[in-house]
Amino acid sequence: MPNQDELQKLLNTAAQRLGTNPDQLKNSAQNGDLSKMLGNLNANDAKKLQQVLNDPDAANKLLSTPQAQALLKKFL
């Protein structure tokens, strides 16, 4: 399971790639309003991502997969 430091690094990387700052991205995720930042995703994918980001258990489960761990290592 990723720790807070790993999650923060991933948030920082995602924010940089989306052209925003980490706090704004986190607030948007918590408010369920990532539509402006995730404009390249179709509505269904954006909705799924918002659901995962709003559910800490689902986010931890997703981030614990071997594929996510490989991506984290690549980004970090």
PDB file of N, CA and C in Angstrom:
ATOM      1  N   MET A   1       0.849  -1.170   0.000  1.00  0.00           N
ATOM      2  CA  MET A   1       0.000   0.000   0.000  1.00  0.00           C
ATOM      3  C   MET A   1       0.901   1.243   0.000  1.00  0.00           C
ATOM      4  N   PRO A   2       0.635   2.211  -0.880  1.00  0.00           N
ATOM      5  CA  PRO A   2       1.481   3.400  -0.942  1.00  0.00           C
ATOM      6  C   PRO A   2       1.329   4.254   0.311  1.00  0.00           C
ATOM      7  N   ASN A   3       2.424   4.885   0.698  1.00  0.00           N
ATOM      8  CA  ASN A   3       2.362   5.763   1.858  1.00  0.00           C
ATOM      9  C   ASN A   3       2.023   7.188   1.415  1.00  0.00           C
ATOM     10  N   GLN A   4       1.859   8.070   2.387  1.00  0.00           N
ATOM     11  CA  GLN A   4       1.459   9.453   2.091  1.00  0.00           C
ATOM     12  C   GLN A   4       2.482  10.162   1.215  1.00  0.00           C
ATOM     13  N   ASP A   5       3.766   9.886   1.430  1.00  0.00           N
ATOM     14  CA  ASP A   5       4.817  10.525   0.635  1.00  0.00           C
ATOM     15  C   ASP A   5       4.707  10.110  -0.828  1.00  0.00           C
ATOM     16  N   GLU A   6       4.470   8.832  -1.069  1.00  0.00           N
ATOM     17  CA  GLU A   6       4.313   8.341  -2.444  1.00  0.00           C
ATOM     18  C   GLU A   6       3.073   8.944  -3.097  1.00  0.00           C
ATOM     19  N   LEU A   7       1.976   9.032  -2.346  1.00  0.00           N
ATOM     20  CA  LEU A   7       0.754   9.622  -2.881  1.00  0.00           C
ATOM     21  C   LEU A   7       0.963  11.094  -3.213  1.00  0.00           C
ATOM     22  N   GLN A   8       1.697  11.809  -2.359  1.00  0.00           N
ATOM     23  CA  GLN A   8       1.955  13.227  -2.614  1.00  0.00           C
ATOM     24  C   GLN A   8       2.822  13.401  -3.857  1.00  0.00           C
ATOM     25  N   LYS A   9       3.814  12.547  -4.029  1.00  0.00           N
ATOM     26  CA  LYS A   9       4.666  12.623  -5.221  1.00  0.00           C
ATOM     27  C   LYS A   9       3.854  12.350  -6.481  1.00  0.00           C
ATOM     28  N   LEU A  10       2.956  11.381  -6.408  1.00  0.00           N
ATOM     29  CA  LEU A  10       2.098  11.077  -7.551  1.00  0.00           C
ATOM     30  C   LEU A  10       1.170  12.252  -7.840  1.00  0.00           C
ATOM     31  N   LEU A  11       0.626  12.850  -6.809  1.00  0.00           N
ATOM     32  CA  LEU A  11      -0.234  14.023  -6.968  1.00  0.00           C
ATOM     33  C   LEU A  11       0.552  15.169  -7.605  1.00  0.00           C
ATOM     34  N   ASN A  12       1.780  15.387  -7.150  1.00  0.00           N
ATOM     35  CA  ASN A  12       2.622  16.438  -7.718  1.00  0.00           C
ATOM     36  C   ASN A  12       2.895  16.193  -9.202  1.00  0.00           C
ATOM     37  N   THR A  13       3.198  14.959  -9.544  1.00  0.00           N
ATOM     38  CA  THR A  13       3.475  14.613 -10.939  1.00  0.00           C
ATOM     39  C   THR A  13       2.234  14.786 -11.803  1.00  0.00           C
ATOM     40  N   ALA A  14       1.101  14.306 -11.312  1.00  0.00           N
ATOM     41  CA  ALA A  14      -0.148  14.442 -12.070  1.00  0.00           C
ATOM     42  C   ALA A  14      -0.508  15.911 -12.264  1.00  0.00           C
ATOM     43  N   ALA A  15      -0.346  16.704 -11.222  1.00  0.00           N
ATOM     44  CA  ALA A  15      -0.664  18.131 -11.320  1.00  0.00           C
ATOM     45  C   ALA A  15       0.226  18.816 -12.348  1.00  0.00           C
ATOM     46  N   GLN A  16       1.489  18.476 -12.332  1.00  0.00           N
ATOM     47  CA  GLN A  16       2.417  19.073 -13.294  1.00  0.00           C
ATOM     48  C   GLN A  16       2.023  18.709 -14.729  1.00  0.00           C
ATOM     49  N   ARG A  17       1.678  17.468 -14.950  1.00  0.00           N
ATOM     50  CA  ARG A  17       1.295  17.029 -16.296  1.00  0.00           C
ATOM     51  C   ARG A  17      -0.037  17.605 -16.751  1.00  0.00           C
ATOM     52  N   LEU A  18      -0.906  17.928 -15.785  1.00  0.00           N
ATOM     53  CA  LEU A  18      -2.207  18.508 -16.121  1.00  0.00           C
ATOM     54  C   LEU A  18      -2.163  20.033 -16.152  1.00  0.00           C
ATOM     55  N   GLY A  19      -0.999  20.607 -15.833  1.00  0.00           N
ATOM     56  CA  GLY A  19      -0.858  22.052 -15.890  1.00  0.00           C
ATOM     57  C   GLY A  19      -1.546  22.781 -14.756  1.00  0.00           C
ATOM     58  N   THR A  20      -1.530  22.200 -13.568  1.00  0.00           N
ATOM     59  CA  THR A  20      -2.150  22.828 -12.404  1.00  0.00           C
ATOM     60  C   THR A  20      -1.238  22.620 -11.210  1.00  0.00           C
ATOM     61  N   ASN A  21      -1.676  23.050 -10.039  1.00  0.00           N
ATOM     62  CA  ASN A  21      -0.858  22.800  -8.852  1.00  0.00           C
ATOM     63  C   ASN A  21      -1.491  21.671  -8.033  1.00  0.00           C
ATOM     64  N   PRO A  22      -0.689  21.006  -7.214  1.00  0.00           N
ATOM     65  CA  PRO A  22      -1.187  19.849  -6.462  1.00  0.00           C
ATOM     66  C   PRO A  22      -2.386  20.149  -5.563  1.00  0.00           C
ATOM     67  N   ASP A  23      -2.374  21.303  -4.902  1.00  0.00           N
ATOM     68  CA  ASP A  23      -3.494  21.638  -4.020  1.00  0.00           C
ATOM     69  C   ASP A  23      -4.793  21.802  -4.800  1.00  0.00           C
ATOM     70  N   GLN A  24      -4.698  22.444  -5.951  1.00  0.00           N
ATOM     71  CA  GLN A  24      -5.887  22.644  -6.778  1.00  0.00           C
ATOM     72  C   GLN A  24      -6.410  21.305  -7.297  1.00  0.00           C
ATOM     73  N   LEU A  25      -5.502  20.427  -7.708  1.00  0.00           N
ATOM     74  CA  LEU A  25      -5.900  19.103  -8.188  1.00  0.00           C
ATOM     75  C   LEU A  25      -6.554  18.308  -7.061  1.00  0.00           C
ATOM     76  N   LYS A  26      -5.963  18.345  -5.880  1.00  0.00           N
ATOM     77  CA  LYS A  26      -6.520  17.618  -4.738  1.00  0.00           C
ATOM     78  C   LYS A  26      -7.898  18.155  -4.372  1.00  0.00           C
ATOM     79  N   ASN A  27      -8.037  19.479  -4.321  1.00  0.00           N
ATOM     80  CA  ASN A  27      -9.335  20.077  -4.011  1.00  0.00           C
ATOM     81  C   ASN A  27     -10.375  19.719  -5.055  1.00  0.00           C
ATOM     82  N   SER A  28      -9.990  19.728  -6.317  1.00  0.00           N
ATOM     83  CA  SER A  28     -10.925  19.362  -7.379  1.00  0.00           C
ATOM     84  C   SER A  28     -11.365  17.912  -7.236  1.00  0.00           C
ATOM     85  N   ALA A  29     -10.424  17.041  -6.885  1.00  0.00           N
ATOM     86  CA  ALA A  29     -10.758  15.623  -6.702  1.00  0.00           C
ATOM     87  C   ALA A  29     -11.700  15.444  -5.522  1.00  0.00           C
ATOM     88  N   GLN A  30     -11.431  16.152  -4.436  1.00  0.00           N
ATOM     89  CA  GLN A  30     -12.270  16.018  -3.247  1.00  0.00           C
ATOM     90  C   GLN A  30     -13.661  16.593  -3.473  1.00  0.00           C
ATOM     91  N   ASN A  31     -13.752  17.611  -4.319  1.00  0.00           N
ATOM     92  CA  ASN A  31     -15.049  18.214  -4.624  1.00  0.00           C
ATOM     93  C   ASN A  31     -15.771  17.506  -5.764  1.00  0.00           C
ATOM     94  N   GLY A  32     -15.103  16.533  -6.370  1.00  0.00           N
ATOM     95  CA  GLY A  32     -15.713  15.804  -7.471  1.00  0.00           C
ATOM     96  C   GLY A  32     -15.777  16.603  -8.756  1.00  0.00           C
ATOM     97  N   ASP A  33     -14.901  17.592  -8.919  1.00  0.00           N
ATOM     98  CA  ASP A  33     -14.925  18.447 -10.101  1.00  0.00           C
ATOM     99  C   ASP A  33     -13.573  18.449 -10.801  1.00  0.00           C
ATOM    100  N   LEU A  34     -13.263  17.358 -11.447  1.00  0.00           N
ATOM    101  CA  LEU A  34     -12.024  17.262 -12.204  1.00  0.00           C
ATOM    102  C   LEU A  34     -12.260  17.485 -13.698  1.00  0.00           C
ATOM    103  N   SER A  35     -13.463  17.830 -14.078  1.00  0.00           N
ATOM    104  CA  SER A  35     -13.814  17.907 -15.490  1.00  0.00           C
ATOM    105  C   SER A  35     -12.930  18.888 -16.261  1.00  0.00           C
ATOM    106  N   LYS A  36     -12.581  20.010 -15.661  1.00  0.00           N
ATOM    107  CA  LYS A  36     -11.747  20.992 -16.357  1.00  0.00           C
ATOM    108  C   LYS A  36     -10.347  20.462 -16.600  1.00  0.00           C
ATOM    109  N   MET A  37      -9.813  19.733 -15.618  1.00  0.00           N
ATOM    110  CA  MET A  37      -8.444  19.249 -15.724  1.00  0.00           C
ATOM    111  C   MET A  37      -8.336  17.944 -16.487  1.00  0.00           C
ATOM    112  N   LEU A  38      -9.424  17.218 -16.578  1.00  0.00           N
ATOM    113  CA  LEU A  38      -9.404  15.921 -17.250  1.00  0.00           C
ATOM    114  C   LEU A  38     -10.179  15.968 -18.559  1.00  0.00           C
ATOM    115  N   GLY A  39     -10.134  17.090 -19.207  1.00  0.00           N
ATOM    116  CA  GLY A  39     -10.898  17.299 -20.430  1.00  0.00           C
ATOM    117  C   GLY A  39     -10.579  16.314 -21.534  1.00  0.00           C
ATOM    118  N   ASN A  40      -9.416  15.685 -21.485  1.00  0.00           N
ATOM    119  CA  ASN A  40      -9.046  14.733 -22.533  1.00  0.00           C
ATOM    120  C   ASN A  40      -9.688  13.359 -22.331  1.00  0.00           C
ATOM    121  N   LEU A  41     -10.246  13.123 -21.165  1.00  0.00           N
ATOM    122  CA  LEU A  41     -10.911  11.842 -20.909  1.00  0.00           C
ATOM    123  C   LEU A  41     -12.373  11.922 -21.325  1.00  0.00           C
ATOM    124  N   ASN A  42     -12.914  10.787 -21.737  1.00  0.00           N
ATOM    125  CA  ASN A  42     -14.342  10.797 -22.015  1.00  0.00           C
ATOM    126  C   ASN A  42     -15.098  10.832 -20.686  1.00  0.00           C
ATOM    127  N   ALA A  43     -16.356  11.166 -20.727  1.00  0.00           N
ATOM    128  CA  ALA A  43     -17.147  11.381 -19.516  1.00  0.00           C
ATOM    129  C   ALA A  43     -17.161  10.151 -18.606  1.00  0.00           C
ATOM    130  N   ASN A  44     -17.268   8.969 -19.194  1.00  0.00           N
ATOM    131  CA  ASN A  44     -17.317   7.745 -18.407  1.00  0.00           C
ATOM    132  C   ASN A  44     -15.999   7.508 -17.667  1.00  0.00           C
ATOM    133  N   ASP A  45     -14.864   7.683 -18.357  1.00  0.00           N
ATOM    134  CA  ASP A  45     -13.567   7.495 -17.722  1.00  0.00           C
ATOM    135  C   ASP A  45     -13.323   8.538 -16.639  1.00  0.00           C
ATOM    136  N   ALA A  46     -13.706   9.780 -16.904  1.00  0.00           N
ATOM    137  CA  ALA A  46     -13.540  10.841 -15.914  1.00  0.00           C
ATOM    138  C   ALA A  46     -14.360  10.537 -14.660  1.00  0.00           C
ATOM    139  N   LYS A  47     -15.577  10.033 -14.850  1.00  0.00           N
ATOM    140  CA  LYS A  47     -16.440   9.695 -13.715  1.00  0.00           C
ATOM    141  C   LYS A  47     -15.822   8.576 -12.889  1.00  0.00           C
ATOM    142  N   LYS A  48     -15.288   7.555 -13.553  1.00  0.00           N
ATOM    143  CA  LYS A  48     -14.647   6.449 -12.841  1.00  0.00           C
ATOM    144  C   LYS A  48     -13.444   6.939 -12.046  1.00  0.00           C
ATOM    145  N   LEU A  49     -12.651   7.814 -12.660  1.00  0.00           N
ATOM    146  CA  LEU A  49     -11.485   8.338 -11.973  1.00  0.00           C
ATOM    147  C   LEU A  49     -11.893   9.158 -10.754  1.00  0.00           C
ATOM    148  N   GLN A  50     -12.916   9.958 -10.885  1.00  0.00           N
ATOM    149  CA  GLN A  50     -13.397  10.746  -9.757  1.00  0.00           C
ATOM    150  C   GLN A  50     -13.872   9.847  -8.623  1.00  0.00           C
ATOM    151  N   GLN A  51     -14.548   8.770  -8.955  1.00  0.00           N
ATOM    152  CA  GLN A  51     -15.027   7.852  -7.932  1.00  0.00           C
ATOM    153  C   GLN A  51     -13.861   7.230  -7.167  1.00  0.00           C
ATOM    154  N   VAL A  52     -12.831   6.834  -7.887  1.00  0.00           N
ATOM    155  CA  VAL A  52     -11.663   6.231  -7.242  1.00  0.00           C
ATOM    156  C   VAL A  52     -10.954   7.254  -6.371  1.00  0.00           C
ATOM    157  N   LEU A  53     -10.781   8.469  -6.881  1.00  0.00           N
ATOM    158  CA  LEU A  53     -10.077   9.491  -6.117  1.00  0.00           C
ATOM    159  C   LEU A  53     -10.842   9.928  -4.875  1.00  0.00           C
ATOM    160  N   ASN A  54     -12.152   9.824  -4.915  1.00  0.00           N
ATOM    161  CA  ASN A  54     -12.970  10.222  -3.773  1.00  0.00           C
ATOM    162  C   ASN A  54     -13.118   9.116  -2.733  1.00  0.00           C
ATOM    163  N   ASP A  55     -12.670   7.919  -3.049  1.00  0.00           N
ATOM    164  CA  ASP A  55     -12.772   6.782  -2.134  1.00  0.00           C
ATOM    165  C   ASP A  55     -11.360   6.325  -1.751  1.00  0.00           C
ATOM    166  N   PRO A  56     -10.891   6.680  -0.552  1.00  0.00           N
ATOM    167  CA  PRO A  56      -9.518   6.326  -0.168  1.00  0.00           C
ATOM    168  C   PRO A  56      -9.221   4.835  -0.257  1.00  0.00           C
ATOM    169  N   ASP A  57     -10.183   3.990   0.094  1.00  0.00           N
ATOM    170  CA  ASP A  57      -9.947   2.544   0.008  1.00  0.00           C
ATOM    171  C   ASP A  57      -9.755   2.105  -1.435  1.00  0.00           C
ATOM    172  N   ALA A  58     -10.576   2.625  -2.335  1.00  0.00           N
ATOM    173  CA  ALA A  58     -10.450   2.275  -3.748  1.00  0.00           C
ATOM    174  C   ALA A  58      -9.137   2.809  -4.311  1.00  0.00           C
ATOM    175  N   ALA A  59      -8.761   4.020  -3.928  1.00  0.00           N
ATOM    176  CA  ALA A  59      -7.501   4.603  -4.406  1.00  0.00           C
ATOM    177  C   ALA A  59      -6.312   3.774  -3.929  1.00  0.00           C
ATOM    178  N   ASN A  60      -6.317   3.381  -2.661  1.00  0.00           N
ATOM    179  CA  ASN A  60      -5.225   2.545  -2.140  1.00  0.00           C
ATOM    180  C   ASN A  60      -5.179   1.192  -2.821  1.00  0.00           C
ATOM    181  N   LYS A  61      -6.351   0.611  -3.072  1.00  0.00           N
ATOM    182  CA  LYS A  61      -6.397  -0.684  -3.759  1.00  0.00           C
ATOM    183  C   LYS A  61      -5.827  -0.550  -5.164  1.00  0.00           C
ATOM    184  N   LEU A  62      -6.226   0.502  -5.877  1.00  0.00           N
ATOM    185  CA  LEU A  62      -5.721   0.733  -7.222  1.00  0.00           C
ATOM    186  C   LEU A  62      -4.217   0.965  -7.218  1.00  0.00           C
ATOM    187  N   LEU A  63      -3.744   1.792  -6.286  1.00  0.00           N
ATOM    188  CA  LEU A  63      -2.324   2.121  -6.235  1.00  0.00           C
ATOM    189  C   LEU A  63      -1.461   0.959  -5.753  1.00  0.00           C
ATOM    190  N   SER A  64      -2.080  -0.056  -5.169  1.00  0.00           N
ATOM    191  CA  SER A  64      -1.331  -1.210  -4.685  1.00  0.00           C
ATOM    192  C   SER A  64      -1.117  -2.272  -5.755  1.00  0.00           C
ATOM    193  N   THR A  65      -1.744  -2.116  -6.907  1.00  0.00           N
ATOM    194  CA  THR A  65      -1.581  -3.107  -7.965  1.00  0.00           C
ATOM    195  C   THR A  65      -0.157  -3.067  -8.521  1.00  0.00           C
ATOM    196  N   PRO A  66       0.339  -4.177  -9.040  1.00  0.00           N
ATOM    197  CA  PRO A  66       1.689  -4.185  -9.616  1.00  0.00           C
ATOM    198  C   PRO A  66       1.860  -3.150 -10.739  1.00  0.00           C
ATOM    199  N   GLN A  67       0.823  -2.963 -11.536  1.00  0.00           N
ATOM    200  CA  GLN A  67       0.909  -1.993 -12.629  1.00  0.00           C
ATOM    201  C   GLN A  67       1.069  -0.575 -12.095  1.00  0.00           C
ATOM    202  N   ALA A  68       0.300  -0.226 -11.062  1.00  0.00           N
ATOM    203  CA  ALA A  68       0.399   1.109 -10.469  1.00  0.00           C
ATOM    204  C   ALA A  68       1.755   1.290  -9.797  1.00  0.00           C
ATOM    205  N   GLN A  69       2.240   0.263  -9.133  1.00  0.00           N
ATOM    206  CA  GLN A  69       3.538   0.357  -8.491  1.00  0.00           C
ATOM    207  C   GLN A  69       4.639   0.568  -9.533  1.00  0.00           C
ATOM    208  N   ALA A  70       4.530  -0.093 -10.674  1.00  0.00           N
ATOM    209  CA  ALA A  70       5.505   0.112 -11.746  1.00  0.00           C
ATOM    210  C   ALA A  70       5.462   1.543 -12.261  1.00  0.00           C
ATOM    211  N   LEU A  71       4.248   2.087 -12.406  1.00  0.00           N
ATOM    212  CA  LEU A  71       4.124   3.483 -12.847  1.00  0.00           C
ATOM    213  C   LEU A  71       4.683   4.443 -11.813  1.00  0.00           C
ATOM    214  N   LEU A  72       4.414   4.177 -10.546  1.00  0.00           N
ATOM    215  CA  LEU A  72       4.961   5.032  -9.490  1.00  0.00           C
ATOM    216  C   LEU A  72       6.484   5.049  -9.535  1.00  0.00           C
ATOM    217  N   LYS A  73       7.082   3.880  -9.704  1.00  0.00           N
ATOM    218  CA  LYS A  73       8.540   3.806  -9.784  1.00  0.00           C
ATOM    219  C   LYS A  73       9.054   4.581 -10.992  1.00  0.00           C
ATOM    220  N   LYS A  74       8.333   4.502 -12.092  1.00  0.00           N
ATOM    221  CA  LYS A  74       8.740   5.193 -13.305  1.00  0.00           C
ATOM    222  C   LYS A  74       8.653   6.713 -13.126  1.00  0.00           C
ATOM    223  N   PHE A  75       7.574   7.188 -12.509  1.00  0.00           N
ATOM    224  CA  PHE A  75       7.394   8.619 -12.288  1.00  0.00           C
ATOM    225  C   PHE A  75       8.314   9.169 -11.209  1.00  0.00           C
ATOM    226  N   LEU A  76       8.552   8.366 -10.187  1.00  0.00           N
ATOM    227  CA  LEU A  76       9.320   8.843  -9.045  1.00  0.00           C
ATOM    228  C   LEU A  76      10.767   8.477  -9.194  1.00  0.00           C
TER     229      LEU A  76
END
